[in-house]
Amino acid sequence: MRIITLFIALTSLLLVGAPAGAPPLDAEQVRAGMSTGRLLIEPARNQAMLSVITARSAEQRATGYQHLPRERAQPMWFVFPRPTRSSWHMRNVGYALDIAFVDGNGQVIDIQRMLPERAGYRSPGLISAALEVPAGDMRALGIGVGTRLRLIDEEKRAP
């Protein structure tokens, strides 16, 4: 009987949770720990710089844009500790994103449009990094397959 009562109590807590649409506190805390940097885009109509938020840890990469309102979306640079084949989802993201998959030489090998609340997006091969931006921004930035992307500086965000 105690086990059933405990189960009901815990289930009730999970159902009450946070208000609908409110981001989980841990997602905001994880993003607050991400660093910022500048990404060099070559050739992109000569050279250009893009300010990015950098996701380096597994937790930061998993959090990404989840529960982040569109108006607060900034370009996000995902870095992997070693070349990897990766899968991506759009759970808890309410707007479309473009993703550029980047190989170990910094070259964009594929770009995909990811739609809200969908899964099954995969890198076409081994990647060392990926860039996510709101849908349409990749083209506006002049980034395409073959473009080189390189993080040139990075610093921790001020608390």
Short mmCIF file of C-alpha atoms in Angstrom, two decimals:
data_model
loop_
_atom_site.label_atom_id
_atom_site.label_comp_id
_atom_site.label_asym_id
_atom_site.label_seq_id
_atom_site.Cartn_x
_atom_site.Cartn_y
_atom_site.Cartn_z
CA MET A 1 0.00 0.00 0.00
CA ARG A 2 2.85 2.40 0.82
CA ILE A 3 4.41 1.75 -2.57
CA ILE A 4 1.16 2.62 -4.36
CA THR A 5 0.75 5.80 -2.29
CA LEU A 6 4.34 6.82 -3.01
CA PHE A 7 3.86 6.12 -6.72
CA ILE A 8 0.71 8.28 -6.84
CA ALA A 9 2.44 11.11 -4.98
CA LEU A 10 5.45 11.09 -7.30
CA THR A 11 3.27 10.88 -10.40
CA SER A 12 1.24 13.88 -9.17
CA LEU A 13 4.41 15.92 -8.77
CA LEU A 14 5.48 15.08 -12.31
CA LEU A 15 2.09 16.04 -13.72
CA VAL A 16 1.92 19.37 -11.89
CA GLY A 17 5.47 20.41 -12.85
CA ALA A 18 6.13 23.83 -14.37
CA PRO A 19 3.56 25.99 -16.16
CA ALA A 20 2.92 25.04 -19.80
CA GLY A 21 5.53 26.52 -22.09
CA ALA A 22 7.92 27.43 -19.29
CA PRO A 23 11.46 26.24 -19.93
CA PRO A 24 12.86 23.80 -17.40
CA LEU A 25 15.28 25.54 -15.09
CA ASP A 26 18.03 23.13 -15.99
CA ALA A 27 17.87 24.05 -19.72
CA GLU A 28 18.42 27.72 -18.85
CA GLN A 29 21.22 26.80 -16.44
CA VAL A 30 22.92 24.61 -19.04
CA ARG A 31 22.76 27.38 -21.67
CA ALA A 32 24.09 29.91 -19.15
CA GLY A 33 27.22 27.74 -18.84
CA MET A 34 27.90 27.79 -22.59
CA SER A 35 30.68 30.00 -23.88
CA THR A 36 30.49 32.53 -26.69
CA GLY A 37 32.80 32.92 -29.64
CA ARG A 38 33.26 34.10 -33.18
CA LEU A 39 33.05 31.80 -36.14
CA LEU A 40 35.09 32.62 -39.24
CA ILE A 41 33.10 31.87 -42.40
CA GLU A 42 35.19 31.27 -45.54
CA PRO A 43 34.59 32.10 -48.38
CA ALA A 44 31.02 33.37 -47.69
CA ARG A 45 31.24 36.33 -50.02
CA ASN A 46 34.89 36.83 -49.02
CA GLN A 47 35.15 36.36 -45.25
CA ALA A 48 32.62 36.97 -42.54
CA MET A 49 32.39 36.59 -38.78
CA LEU A 50 29.44 35.18 -36.89
CA SER A 51 28.89 35.45 -33.13
CA VAL A 52 27.91 32.05 -31.73
CA ILE A 53 27.10 30.27 -28.50
CA THR A 54 29.31 27.20 -28.13
CA ALA A 55 28.00 23.85 -26.88
CA ARG A 56 30.94 21.62 -25.92
CA SER A 57 29.72 19.20 -23.26
CA ALA A 58 27.30 16.35 -23.93
CA GLU A 59 24.75 18.09 -21.70
CA GLN A 60 25.11 21.38 -23.58
CA ARG A 61 24.82 19.66 -26.97
CA ALA A 62 21.71 17.76 -25.80
CA THR A 63 20.06 20.96 -24.52
CA GLY A 64 20.66 23.08 -27.62
CA TYR A 65 17.61 25.16 -28.57
CA GLN A 66 15.11 23.20 -26.46
CA HIS A 67 12.56 25.46 -24.74
CA LEU A 68 14.28 28.56 -26.18
CA PRO A 69 11.88 31.16 -27.63
CA ARG A 70 12.56 32.14 -31.26
CA GLU A 71 13.28 35.75 -30.29
CA ARG A 72 16.19 34.58 -28.09
CA ALA A 73 17.65 32.17 -30.65
CA GLN A 74 21.30 32.82 -31.50
CA PRO A 75 23.58 30.80 -33.79
CA MET A 76 24.83 27.75 -31.89
CA TRP A 77 28.12 25.94 -32.60
CA PHE A 78 28.23 22.32 -31.43
CA VAL A 79 31.72 20.87 -30.88
CA PHE A 80 32.46 17.15 -30.54
CA PRO A 81 35.55 15.81 -28.73
CA ARG A 82 36.28 13.44 -31.63
CA PRO A 83 34.76 12.87 -35.08
CA THR A 84 31.35 11.28 -34.72
CA ARG A 85 28.25 10.33 -36.69
CA SER A 86 25.40 12.12 -34.96
CA SER A 87 21.60 12.11 -34.77
CA TRP A 88 19.51 15.20 -34.05
CA HIS A 89 15.94 15.89 -32.97
CA MET A 90 13.73 18.95 -32.65
CA ARG A 91 11.84 18.00 -29.51
CA ASN A 92 10.77 21.07 -27.51
CA VAL A 93 11.80 23.46 -30.32
CA GLY A 94 8.89 25.47 -31.71
CA TYR A 95 10.48 26.80 -34.92
CA ALA A 96 12.50 25.41 -37.83
CA LEU A 97 16.30 25.39 -37.78
CA ASP A 98 18.98 24.89 -40.41
CA ILE A 99 21.93 22.69 -39.47
CA ALA A 100 25.34 22.60 -41.18
CA PHE A 101 27.38 19.46 -40.55
CA VAL A 102 31.11 20.20 -40.43
CA ASP A 103 33.93 17.69 -40.96
CA GLY A 104 37.33 17.57 -39.23
CA ASN A 105 38.78 20.05 -41.75
CA GLY A 106 36.11 22.64 -40.94
CA GLN A 107 34.28 22.09 -44.22
CA VAL A 108 30.48 22.03 -44.42
CA ILE A 109 29.54 18.61 -45.83
CA ASP A 110 25.74 18.91 -45.65
CA ILE A 111 22.96 21.32 -44.67
CA GLN A 112 19.51 20.20 -43.58
CA ARG A 113 16.29 21.98 -42.60
CA MET A 114 14.95 20.61 -39.30
CA LEU A 115 11.25 21.04 -38.51
CA PRO A 116 9.67 21.51 -35.06
CA GLU A 117 8.93 18.42 -32.98
CA ARG A 118 10.52 16.03 -35.48
CA ALA A 119 13.40 13.58 -35.13
CA GLY A 120 15.58 11.48 -37.38
CA TYR A 121 18.04 14.06 -38.67
CA ARG A 122 21.49 12.51 -39.18
CA SER A 123 24.92 13.67 -40.21
CA PRO A 124 25.91 12.15 -43.57
CA GLY A 125 29.26 11.03 -42.19
CA LEU A 126 31.73 11.76 -39.42
CA ILE A 127 31.58 15.34 -38.16
CA SER A 128 33.62 17.37 -35.69
CA ALA A 129 31.13 20.23 -35.34
CA ALA A 130 27.73 21.50 -36.41
CA LEU A 131 26.18 24.94 -36.72
CA GLU A 132 22.49 25.51 -36.02
CA VAL A 133 20.70 28.72 -36.95
CA PRO A 134 17.05 29.68 -37.35
CA ALA A 135 15.69 28.50 -40.72
CA GLY A 136 16.76 30.70 -43.62
CA ASP A 137 19.74 32.24 -41.84
CA MET A 138 22.24 29.75 -43.31
CA ARG A 139 21.54 30.97 -46.84
CA ALA A 140 21.49 34.62 -45.72
CA LEU A 141 24.96 34.11 -44.20
CA GLY A 142 26.26 32.64 -47.46
CA ILE A 143 26.97 29.25 -45.90
CA GLY A 144 26.68 26.25 -48.20
CA VAL A 145 28.26 22.85 -48.79
CA GLY A 146 32.00 23.45 -49.15
CA THR A 147 32.10 26.57 -46.97
CA ARG A 148 34.74 26.44 -44.24
CA LEU A 149 33.79 27.32 -40.66
CA ARG A 150 36.34 27.87 -37.92
CA LEU A 151 35.92 29.02 -34.31
CA ILE A 152 38.58 31.69 -33.85
CA ASP A 153 37.98 32.79 -30.30
CA GLU A 154 35.89 31.65 -27.40
CA GLU A 155 35.23 32.93 -23.92
CA LYS A 156 33.05 32.03 -20.98
CA ARG A 157 29.95 34.13 -20.55
CA ALA A 158 29.83 36.54 -17.65
CA PRO A 159 27.55 35.27 -14.85
#
